[in-house]
CSV table of C-alpha atoms and ligand atoms in Angstrom, one decimal:
chain,number,residue,atom,x,y,z
A,168,MET,CA,6.6,-24.2,13.1
A,169,THR,CA,5.7,-20.6,13.7
A,170,HIS,CA,2.6,-19.4,15.4
A,171,MET,CA,-1.0,-19.2,14.1
A,172,PRO,CA,-2.5,-15.7,14.3
A,173,CYS,CA,-5.7,-16.9,16.1
A,174,PRO,CA,-7.4,-20.2,17.1
A,175,GLN,CA,-9.7,-20.0,14.1
A,176,TYR,CA,-6.8,-21.0,11.9
A,177,ARG,CA,-5.1,-24.4,12.6
A,178,TYR,CA,-3.9,-27.6,10.9
A,179,GLU,CA,-6.1,-30.6,11.0
A,180,ASN,CA,-4.7,-33.8,9.4
A,181,ASP,CA,-2.1,-31.6,7.6
A,182,GLU,CA,-4.9,-29.4,6.1
A,183,LEU,CA,-4.9,-25.7,7.1
A,184,MET,CA,-8.4,-24.8,8.2
A,185,CYS,CA,-10.3,-21.6,8.7
A,186,GLU,CA,-12.9,-22.4,11.3
A,187,LYS,CA,-14.5,-25.6,9.9
A,188,VAL,CA,-13.5,-25.1,6.3
A,189,SER,CA,-10.3,-26.3,4.5
A,190,LEU,CA,-8.4,-23.5,2.8
A,191,SER,CA,-7.2,-25.8,-0.1
A,192,ALA,CA,-10.9,-26.7,-0.8
A,193,LEU,CA,-11.8,-23.0,-0.8
A,194,ALA,CA,-9.0,-22.1,-3.2
A,195,LYS,CA,-10.1,-24.9,-5.5
A,196,GLU,CA,-13.8,-23.8,-5.4
A,197,PHE,CA,-13.3,-20.0,-5.7
A,198,GLY,CA,-10.0,-19.7,-7.5
A,199,THR,CA,-6.9,-17.7,-6.4
A,200,PRO,CA,-5.8,-15.2,-5.4
A,201,LEU,CA,-8.6,-15.2,-2.8
A,202,TYR,CA,-9.1,-13.3,0.5
A,203,VAL,CA,-10.7,-15.3,3.3
A,204,TYR,CA,-11.9,-14.0,6.7
A,205,SER,CA,-13.0,-15.7,9.8
A,206,LYS,CA,-16.2,-14.1,11.2
A,207,SER,CA,-15.6,-15.2,14.8
A,208,ALA,CA,-11.9,-14.0,14.7
A,209,LEU,CA,-13.2,-10.6,13.7
A,210,LEU,CA,-15.7,-10.5,16.5
A,211,ASP,CA,-13.2,-11.8,19.0
A,212,ALA,CA,-10.8,-9.0,18.1
A,213,PHE,CA,-13.5,-6.4,18.4
A,214,ASN,CA,-14.7,-7.8,21.7
A,215,VAL,CA,-11.2,-7.5,23.2
A,216,TYR,CA,-11.9,-3.7,23.2
A,217,GLN,CA,-15.6,-3.9,24.2
A,218,THR,CA,-15.0,-6.3,27.1
A,219,ILE,CA,-12.1,-4.3,28.7
A,220,LEU,CA,-14.1,-1.0,28.2
A,221,GLN,CA,-17.5,-2.4,29.3
A,222,ASP,CA,-17.9,-0.5,32.6
A,223,THR,CA,-16.5,2.8,31.1
A,224,PRO,CA,-18.3,5.3,28.8
A,225,HIS,CA,-16.6,4.3,25.5
A,226,LEU,CA,-16.9,4.1,21.7
A,227,VAL,CA,-14.7,1.8,19.6
A,228,CYS,CA,-14.6,3.3,16.1
A,229,TYR,CA,-13.3,0.7,13.6
A,230,ALA,CA,-10.9,2.5,11.1
A,231,LEU,CA,-12.4,1.5,7.8
A,232,LYS,CA,-9.3,2.0,5.8
A,233,ALA,CA,-7.9,-1.3,7.1
A,234,ASN,CA,-10.6,-3.2,5.3
A,235,ALA,CA,-13.8,-1.6,4.2
A,236,ASN,CA,-15.8,-4.5,2.8
A,237,LEU,CA,-19.5,-3.9,3.5
A,238,ALA,CA,-20.0,-7.2,5.2
A,239,ILE,CA,-17.2,-6.5,7.7
A,240,ILE,CA,-18.7,-3.0,8.4
A,241,GLU,CA,-22.1,-4.6,8.8
A,242,LEU,CA,-20.8,-7.3,11.2
A,243,LEU,CA,-19.0,-4.7,13.4
A,244,ALA,CA,-21.9,-2.3,13.3
A,245,GLN,CA,-24.2,-5.0,14.6
A,246,ALA,CA,-21.6,-5.7,17.4
A,247,GLY,CA,-21.8,-2.0,18.4
A,248,ALA,CA,-18.9,-0.5,16.6
A,249,GLY,CA,-18.6,3.1,15.5
A,250,PHE,CA,-16.4,4.0,12.6
A,251,ASP,CA,-13.3,6.1,11.9
A,252,ILE,CA,-13.4,7.4,8.4
A,253,VAL,CA,-11.0,9.4,6.2
A,254,SER,CA,-13.2,10.2,3.2
A,255,GLY,CA,-16.7,10.8,2.0
A,256,GLY,CA,-16.5,7.5,0.2
A,257,GLU,CA,-15.9,5.7,3.5
A,258,LEU,CA,-18.9,7.5,5.1
A,259,ALA,CA,-21.0,6.3,2.1
A,260,ARG,CA,-19.7,2.7,2.8
A,261,VAL,CA,-20.8,2.9,6.4
A,262,LEU,CA,-24.3,4.0,5.4
A,263,ALA,CA,-24.5,1.3,2.7
A,264,ALA,CA,-23.6,-1.3,5.2
A,265,GLY,CA,-26.3,-0.1,7.7
A,266,GLY,CA,-23.8,1.5,10.1
A,267,ASN,CA,-24.9,4.4,12.4
A,268,PRO,CA,-23.5,7.8,11.2
A,269,HIS,CA,-23.9,9.2,14.7
A,270,LYS,CA,-21.1,6.9,15.7
A,271,VAL,CA,-18.8,8.1,12.9
A,272,ILE,CA,-15.6,10.2,13.5
A,273,TYR,CA,-14.0,11.8,10.5
A,274,SER,CA,-10.2,12.0,10.4
A,275,GLY,CA,-7.8,13.1,7.7
A,276,VAL,CA,-5.9,16.2,6.6
A,277,GLY,CA,-7.7,17.0,3.3
A,278,LYS,CA,-11.5,17.1,3.9
A,279,THR,CA,-13.2,18.8,0.9
A,280,VAL,CA,-16.2,21.1,1.1
A,281,LYS,CA,-18.4,18.4,-0.4
A,282,GLU,CA,-17.2,15.8,2.1
A,283,ILE,CA,-17.7,18.1,5.0
A,284,ALA,CA,-21.3,19.0,3.8
A,285,PHE,CA,-22.1,15.3,3.4
A,286,ALA,CA,-20.8,14.5,6.9
A,287,LEU,CA,-22.8,17.4,8.4
A,288,GLU,CA,-26.0,16.1,6.6
A,289,GLN,CA,-25.5,12.7,8.1
A,290,GLU,CA,-24.9,14.2,11.6
A,291,ILE,CA,-21.7,12.3,12.3
A,292,HIS,CA,-20.3,12.2,15.9
A,293,CYS,CA,-17.4,14.6,15.1
A,294,PHE,CA,-14.8,15.9,12.8
A,295,ASN,CA,-11.2,15.3,13.9
A,296,VAL,CA,-9.8,18.7,12.9
A,297,GLU,CA,-6.2,18.6,11.6
A,298,SER,CA,-5.5,22.3,10.9
A,299,ILE,CA,-6.8,25.9,11.3
A,300,PRO,CA,-7.8,26.2,7.6
A,301,GLU,CA,-9.8,23.0,8.0
A,302,LEU,CA,-11.5,24.5,11.1
A,303,ASP,CA,-12.4,27.6,9.1
A,304,ARG,CA,-13.8,25.6,6.3
A,305,ILE,CA,-15.9,23.5,8.6
A,306,GLN,CA,-17.3,26.7,10.2
A,307,SER,CA,-18.2,28.1,6.8
A,308,VAL,CA,-19.8,25.0,5.4
A,309,ALA,CA,-21.8,24.5,8.7
A,310,ALA,CA,-22.9,28.1,8.6
A,311,SER,CA,-24.1,27.8,5.0
A,312,MET,CA,-26.2,24.8,6.0
A,313,ASP,CA,-27.4,26.4,9.2
A,314,LYS,CA,-25.8,23.6,11.2
A,315,VAL,CA,-23.5,23.3,14.2
A,316,ALA,CA,-20.4,21.0,13.5
A,317,PRO,CA,-19.2,18.9,16.4
A,318,ILE,CA,-15.4,18.9,16.4
A,319,SER,CA,-12.4,17.3,18.2
A,320,VAL,CA,-8.8,18.5,17.5
A,321,ARG,CA,-6.2,16.0,16.4
A,322,ILE,CA,-3.2,16.8,18.5
A,323,ASN,CA,0.3,15.9,17.3
A,324,PRO,CA,1.8,14.9,20.6
A,325,ASN,CA,5.4,14.6,19.1
A,326,VAL,CA,6.0,11.1,20.5
A,327,ASP,CA,7.9,8.5,18.8
A,328,ALA,CA,5.7,5.5,18.1
A,329,LYS,CA,8.8,3.4,17.4
A,330,THR,CA,7.3,1.9,14.2
A,331,HIS,CA,8.2,2.1,10.5
A,332,PRO,CA,8.6,5.8,9.4
A,333,TYR,CA,5.9,5.4,6.7
A,334,ILE,CA,3.4,4.4,9.4
A,335,SER,CA,4.4,6.8,12.1
A,336,THR,CA,2.1,9.8,12.3
A,337,GLY,CA,2.7,11.5,15.7
A,338,LEU,CA,6.0,13.2,15.2
A,339,LYS,CA,6.5,16.9,14.5
A,340,ASN,CA,7.6,16.4,10.9
A,341,ASN,CA,4.4,14.5,10.0
A,342,LYS,CA,1.6,16.1,8.0
A,343,PHE,CA,-0.9,14.9,10.6
A,344,GLY,CA,-2.6,16.8,13.5
A,345,VAL,CA,-2.1,20.2,15.1
A,346,ALA,CA,1.2,21.0,16.7
A,347,TYR,CA,1.0,20.5,20.4
A,348,GLU,CA,2.1,24.1,21.1
A,349,ASP,CA,-0.6,25.6,18.9
A,350,SER,CA,-3.5,23.5,20.1
A,351,ILE,CA,-4.8,25.7,22.9
A,352,GLU,CA,-5.0,28.7,20.6
A,353,LEU,CA,-6.9,26.5,18.1
A,354,TYR,CA,-9.4,25.5,20.7
A,355,LYS,CA,-9.9,29.1,21.8
A,356,LYS,CA,-10.5,30.1,18.2
A,357,ALA,CA,-13.0,27.2,17.8
A,358,GLN,CA,-14.9,28.1,20.9
A,359,ALA,CA,-15.5,31.6,19.4
A,360,LEU,CA,-16.9,30.2,16.2
A,361,PRO,CA,-20.7,30.2,16.0
A,362,ASN,CA,-21.2,27.0,14.0
A,363,ILE,CA,-18.7,24.9,15.9
A,364,ARG,CA,-19.2,22.8,19.0
A,365,ILE,CA,-16.2,21.4,20.7
A,366,VAL,CA,-16.7,17.8,21.9
A,367,GLY,CA,-13.3,16.2,22.2
A,368,ILE,CA,-9.6,15.8,21.7
A,369,ASP,CA,-7.8,13.1,19.8
A,370,CYS,CA,-4.4,11.8,18.7
A,371,HIS,CA,-3.2,8.9,16.5
A,372,ILE,CA,0.5,8.4,16.7
A,373,GLY,CA,1.1,5.7,14.1
A,374,SER,CA,0.4,2.1,13.1
A,375,GLN,CA,1.7,-1.4,14.0
A,376,ILE,CA,2.8,-0.1,17.4
A,377,THR,CA,4.0,-3.0,19.6
A,378,GLN,CA,4.8,-1.2,22.9
A,379,ALA,CA,2.5,0.5,25.4
A,380,SER,CA,4.8,3.4,26.3
A,381,PRO,CA,4.2,5.7,23.3
A,382,TYR,CA,0.4,5.5,24.1
A,383,LEU,CA,1.0,6.3,27.8
A,384,ASP,CA,3.4,9.2,26.9
A,385,ALA,CA,0.9,10.6,24.4
A,386,ALA,CA,-1.9,10.3,26.9
A,387,ASP,CA,0.0,12.3,29.6
A,388,LYS,CA,0.5,15.1,27.1
A,389,ILE,CA,-3.1,15.0,25.9
A,390,LEU,CA,-4.4,15.0,29.5
A,391,ASP,CA,-2.2,18.0,30.3
A,392,LEU,CA,-4.0,19.8,27.5
A,393,VAL,CA,-7.4,18.8,28.7
A,394,GLU,CA,-6.5,20.3,32.1
A,395,GLN,CA,-5.3,23.5,30.4
A,396,LEU,CA,-8.5,23.6,28.4
A,397,ARG,CA,-10.6,23.4,31.6
A,398,VAL,CA,-8.8,26.4,32.9
A,399,GLU,CA,-9.9,28.2,29.8
A,400,GLY,CA,-13.4,27.1,30.4
A,401,ILE,CA,-13.5,24.5,27.6
A,402,GLU,CA,-15.0,21.3,28.7
A,403,LEU,CA,-14.7,18.1,26.6
A,404,GLN,CA,-16.9,15.1,26.3
A,405,HIS,CA,-14.4,12.6,25.0
A,406,ILE,CA,-10.8,11.7,24.6
A,407,ASP,CA,-9.8,9.7,21.6
A,408,PHE,CA,-6.6,7.7,21.9
A,409,GLY,CA,-6.5,6.8,18.2
A,410,GLY,CA,-5.6,3.4,16.7
A,411,GLY,CA,-2.4,1.8,15.8
A,412,ILE,CA,-2.3,-1.2,18.1
A,413,GLY,CA,0.1,-3.7,16.5
A,414,VAL,CA,-0.4,-7.4,15.6
A,415,ARG,CA,2.1,-10.2,15.5
A,416,TYR,CA,3.4,-10.8,12.0
A,417,GLU,CA,6.7,-12.4,13.0
A,418,ASP,CA,7.2,-14.6,16.0
A,419,ARG,CA,9.5,-12.0,17.5
A,420,ASP,CA,6.9,-9.2,17.3
A,421,THR,CA,5.9,-8.2,20.8
A,422,LEU,CA,2.2,-7.6,21.6
A,423,ILE,CA,0.7,-4.8,23.7
A,424,ASP,CA,-1.2,-6.2,26.7
A,425,MET,CA,-4.5,-4.5,25.9
A,426,GLU,CA,-6.1,-4.9,29.3
A,427,HIS,CA,-3.1,-3.4,31.0
A,428,LEU,CA,-2.9,-0.5,28.5
A,429,ILE,CA,-6.6,0.4,28.6
A,430,LEU,CA,-6.7,0.1,32.4
A,431,SER,CA,-3.6,2.3,32.7
A,432,LEU,CA,-5.3,5.0,30.4
A,433,LYS,CA,-8.4,4.8,32.5
A,434,GLU,CA,-6.4,5.2,35.7
A,435,LYS,CA,-4.8,8.3,34.2
A,436,LEU,CA,-8.2,9.8,33.5
A,437,HIS,CA,-9.5,9.0,37.0
A,438,THR,CA,-6.3,10.5,38.7
A,439,ARG,CA,-7.1,13.8,37.0
A,440,GLY,CA,-10.8,13.7,37.8
A,441,LEU,CA,-11.7,13.1,34.2
A,442,GLY,CA,-13.3,9.6,34.6
A,443,HIS,CA,-16.6,11.0,33.2
A,444,LEU,CA,-15.0,11.5,29.7
A,445,THR,CA,-15.9,8.9,27.0
A,446,MET,CA,-12.9,6.9,25.9
A,447,ILE,CA,-12.7,6.5,22.1
A,448,PHE,CA,-10.4,4.2,20.2
A,449,GLU,CA,-9.8,4.0,16.5
A,450,PRO,CA,-8.4,0.5,15.8
A,451,GLY,CA,-8.1,-0.8,12.3
A,452,ARG,CA,-5.4,-3.4,12.0
A,453,SER,CA,-5.9,-5.0,15.4
A,454,ILE,CA,-9.6,-5.8,14.5
A,455,VAL,CA,-9.1,-7.3,11.0
A,456,ALA,CA,-5.5,-8.4,10.5
A,457,ASN,CA,-5.5,-11.8,12.2
A,458,ALA,CA,-8.9,-12.7,10.9
A,459,GLY,CA,-7.8,-12.7,7.2
A,460,CYS,CA,-5.6,-14.7,4.9
A,461,LEU,CA,-4.7,-14.4,1.2
A,462,LEU,CA,-4.7,-17.7,-0.7
A,463,MET,CA,-2.5,-18.1,-3.7
A,464,GLN,CA,-1.3,-20.9,-6.0
A,465,ALA,CA,2.3,-21.7,-6.9
A,466,GLN,CA,2.7,-21.2,-10.6
A,467,TYR,CA,6.4,-21.8,-11.3
A,468,ILE,CA,9.5,-22.7,-9.4
A,469,LYS,CA,12.4,-20.8,-10.9
A,470,LYS,CA,15.9,-21.8,-9.7
A,471,THR,CA,18.7,-19.4,-10.2
A,472,GLU,CA,22.3,-19.4,-9.2
A,473,VAL,CA,21.6,-17.3,-6.1
A,474,LYS,CA,18.1,-18.2,-5.1
A,475,ASN,CA,14.9,-20.1,-5.7
A,476,PHE,CA,11.9,-18.1,-6.8
A,477,LEU,CA,8.5,-19.3,-6.1
A,478,ILE,CA,6.2,-17.5,-8.5
A,479,THR,CA,2.6,-17.3,-7.4
A,480,ASP,CA,-0.6,-15.9,-8.8
A,481,ALA,CA,-0.8,-13.3,-6.1
A,482,SER,CA,1.3,-10.1,-6.2
A,483,MET,CA,1.9,-6.6,-4.9
A,484,ALA,CA,-1.4,-5.7,-6.6
A,485,GLU,CA,-3.3,-7.9,-4.1
A,486,MET,CA,-1.0,-7.4,-1.1
A,487,ALA,CA,1.1,-4.3,-1.2
A,488,ARG,CA,2.6,-4.4,2.3
A,489,PRO,CA,5.9,-6.1,1.5
A,490,ALA,CA,6.5,-3.8,-1.5
A,491,LEU,CA,5.5,-0.7,0.4
A,492,TYR,CA,7.0,-1.2,3.9
A,493,GLU,CA,9.2,-4.3,3.4
A,494,ALA,CA,6.6,-5.9,5.7
A,495,TRP,CA,7.2,-9.5,6.8
A,496,MET,CA,4.1,-11.6,6.3
A,497,PRO,CA,3.8,-15.3,7.4
A,498,VAL,CA,3.1,-17.8,4.6
A,499,TYR,CA,2.1,-21.4,5.1
A,500,GLU,CA,1.3,-24.4,2.9
A,501,THR,CA,-2.5,-25.0,2.9
A,502,SER,CA,-1.8,-28.8,2.6
A,503,LYS,CA,1.3,-30.2,4.3
A,504,ARG,CA,3.3,-32.5,2.0
A,505,SER,CA,5.6,-35.2,3.3
A,506,ASP,CA,6.7,-36.3,-0.2
A,507,CYS,CA,8.9,-33.4,-1.0
A,508,GLU,CA,11.8,-31.7,0.7
A,509,PRO,CA,11.4,-28.1,2.1
A,510,GLN,CA,13.4,-25.6,0.2
A,511,THR,CA,14.2,-21.9,0.8
A,512,TYR,CA,12.2,-19.6,-1.5
A,513,GLU,CA,11.6,-16.0,-2.3
A,514,ILE,CA,7.9,-15.8,-3.0
A,515,VAL,CA,7.1,-13.3,-5.8
A,516,GLY,CA,4.2,-12.4,-8.1
A,517,PRO,CA,3.9,-11.9,-11.8
A,518,VAL,CA,3.8,-8.1,-11.7
A,519,CYS,CA,6.5,-6.4,-13.7
A,520,GLU,CA,8.3,-4.6,-10.8
A,521,SER,CA,11.3,-5.7,-8.8
A,522,SER,CA,9.4,-4.7,-5.7
A,523,ASP,CA,6.8,-7.3,-6.5
A,524,TRP,CA,7.7,-9.7,-3.8
A,525,LEU,CA,5.6,-11.2,-1.0
A,526,ALA,CA,8.1,-13.0,1.3
A,527,LYS,CA,11.8,-13.8,1.4
A,528,ASP,CA,13.8,-16.7,2.8
A,529,ARG,CA,10.9,-19.0,3.5
A,530,GLN,CA,11.2,-22.8,4.0
A,531,LEU,CA,8.4,-24.4,2.2
A,532,ALA,CA,7.6,-27.9,0.9
A,533,VAL,CA,5.7,-27.0,-2.2
A,534,GLU,CA,5.2,-28.1,-5.8
A,535,VAL,CA,3.7,-26.2,-8.7
A,536,GLY,CA,-0.1,-26.2,-8.3
A,537,ASP,CA,0.0,-26.2,-4.5
A,538,TYR,CA,-1.8,-23.5,-2.6
A,539,LEU,CA,-0.2,-21.2,0.0
A,540,ALA,CA,-1.9,-19.0,2.6
A,541,MET,CA,-0.4,-15.6,3.6
A,542,MET,CA,-1.6,-15.1,7.1
A,543,VAL,CA,-2.4,-11.9,9.1
A,544,ALA,CA,-3.5,-10.5,5.8
A,545,GLY,CA,-6.9,-9.1,6.8
A,546,ALA,CA,-5.7,-5.5,7.3
A,547,TYR,CA,-4.4,-3.3,4.5
A,548,GLY,CA,-4.6,-6.2,2.1
A,549,MET,CA,-7.7,-5.9,0.0
A,550,SER,CA,-8.2,-2.3,1.0
A,551,MET,CA,-4.9,-1.4,-0.8
A,552,ALA,CA,-5.3,-3.8,-3.7
A,553,SER,CA,-5.0,-2.2,-7.2
A,554,ASN,CA,-5.6,-3.2,-10.8
A,555,TYR,CA,-2.0,-2.7,-11.7
A,556,ASN,CA,-1.0,-4.9,-14.7
A,557,ALA,CA,-4.7,-5.2,-15.5
A,558,ARG,CA,-5.3,-7.6,-12.7
A,559,PRO,CA,-8.9,-8.0,-11.5
A,560,ARG,CA,-9.1,-7.8,-7.8
A,561,PRO,CA,-9.8,-11.0,-5.9
A,562,ALA,CA,-13.0,-12.3,-4.4
A,563,GLU,CA,-13.5,-12.1,-0.6
A,564,ILE,CA,-15.0,-14.9,1.4
A,565,MET,CA,-16.3,-14.8,5.0
A,566,ILE,CA,-16.3,-18.1,6.9
A,567,ASP,CA,-18.8,-18.7,9.6
A,568,GLU,CA,-18.1,-22.2,11.0
A,569,GLN,CA,-18.8,-24.4,8.0
A,570,ALA,CA,-20.6,-21.7,6.0
A,571,THR,CA,-18.9,-19.8,3.3
A,572,HIS,CA,-20.3,-16.3,2.3
A,573,VAL,CA,-19.0,-14.6,-0.8
A,574,ILE,CA,-18.8,-11.0,0.5
A,575,ARG,CA,-17.2,-9.7,-2.7
A,576,GLU,CA,-17.3,-11.3,-6.2
A,577,ARG,CA,-14.0,-11.5,-8.1
A,578,GLU,CA,-13.7,-8.6,-10.5
A,579,THR,CA,-14.2,-9.5,-14.1
A,580,ILE,CA,-11.7,-8.5,-16.7
A,581,GLU,CA,-14.3,-6.4,-18.6
A,582,SER,CA,-15.1,-4.4,-15.5
A,583,LEU,CA,-11.6,-3.1,-15.5
A,584,TRP,CA,-12.4,-0.8,-18.4
A,585,CYS,CA,-16.1,-0.3,-17.9
A,586,ASN,CA,-15.5,3.4,-17.2
A,587,GLU,CA,-13.1,3.9,-20.1
A,588,ARG,CA,-14.2,5.3,-23.5
A,589,LEU,CA,-12.6,4.7,-26.9
A,590,LEU,CA,-11.9,7.8,-29.1
A,591,GLY,CA,-13.6,6.1,-32.1
A,592,LYS,CA,-13.0,6.7,-35.8
A,593,ARG,CA,-12.2,10.3,-36.8
B,1004,PLP,C1,-5.2,4.5,9.9
B,1004,PLP,C2,-5.8,5.2,11.1
B,1004,PLP,C3,-6.3,4.5,12.1
B,1004,PLP,C4,-6.1,3.0,12.3
B,1004,PLP,O1,-4.8,2.6,12.4
B,1004,PLP,P1,-4.5,1.0,12.7
B,1004,PLP,O2,-3.0,1.0,12.8
B,1004,PLP,O3,-5.0,0.2,11.6
B,1004,PLP,O4,-5.1,0.7,14.0
B,1004,PLP,C5,-6.9,5.2,13.2
B,1004,PLP,N1,-7.0,6.5,13.1
B,1004,PLP,C6,-6.6,7.2,12.1
B,1004,PLP,C7,-6.7,8.7,12.1
B,1004,PLP,C8,-5.9,6.6,11.0
B,1004,PLP,O5,-5.5,7.3,10.0
């Protein structure tokens, strides 16, 4: 038996439970595929950061792209979170959920004029600037609105986050951030611009990082820059260490000791006389991944000469991570059977792509009609879901002890084409 991601998920009398609710019962009631989240697991994960940082000036900005459901934003906003956004749409989501725009930081390499203007109107905490042309654009938009834009510069520290190449962002050959060597010049330029106010420095080196050392290496490089900026007369208010903290998908995945990491970073600040700076983090995955699971139903068992396929009603359209990154996701039976032998399966979906697989080489005791739960599915699951193959996106449920809240209705088939128009008769 492999691990459970968090105490909110466990077997009771062979039934997999989320808090006080049976997942098989939920699947029956709401249908599959279905996303389920534990409210207390979400808050526990957020509070790991809040607790360790409590006696330091800090802001934990949840990275919306991991899972942008309004109820999740609302819950985290009420718990004191700020937000890391990468589009105007994400800023609109924060506002719609009652989040505070003054706690929003805006990352991303492609901010449009419209998006910059919207963020300035909402008086966000800062723009994380990723290039000189972006800085120029922010200056000109701010000038046209007679505003001053608070900015931080996203530094590319050129450290290897030792993660999958598709989710590594802090190496020289990535599109993200400003080259380390060019950053002082960019700050000097920013300081001379009338509608720009420098507030911080940031980096984000990748995702699903399972070792502390890349963070510590990046921090040393960033702090060297902060000292050089001081010499130039540029004082900052915050240092943003980014997100990317990994979670345990496989038993063999290592986990970063968060207390040790954050205290080490804090120590580095103090050693350099920078203890007054606000520490910002931008976690996405580590807040929502463990809290969520994706429920699916076994539709067919297809035995071939070389392997057994378990065909389910979930697919790469609902969970793209295996198809995109060959990610390993844990899958469990929601009700344990003793009346059938476990077999080794490749779990696949109905989508017409060979990359439409969810899990390989899994021992499961399952019959057609049974439900399965893909665990650690709260991050980059629903937020990456598509309508490929005309598949309506699943409903989402938030569990709070025995209460179930529908936080997103299942899409209807008709809604898939509600923005489409027929040509009509000619
Ligand atoms: C995606 C992203 C994050 C969050 O990354 P996680 O791995 O989910 O913690 C934080 N900051 C930026 C700039 C991002 O692009």
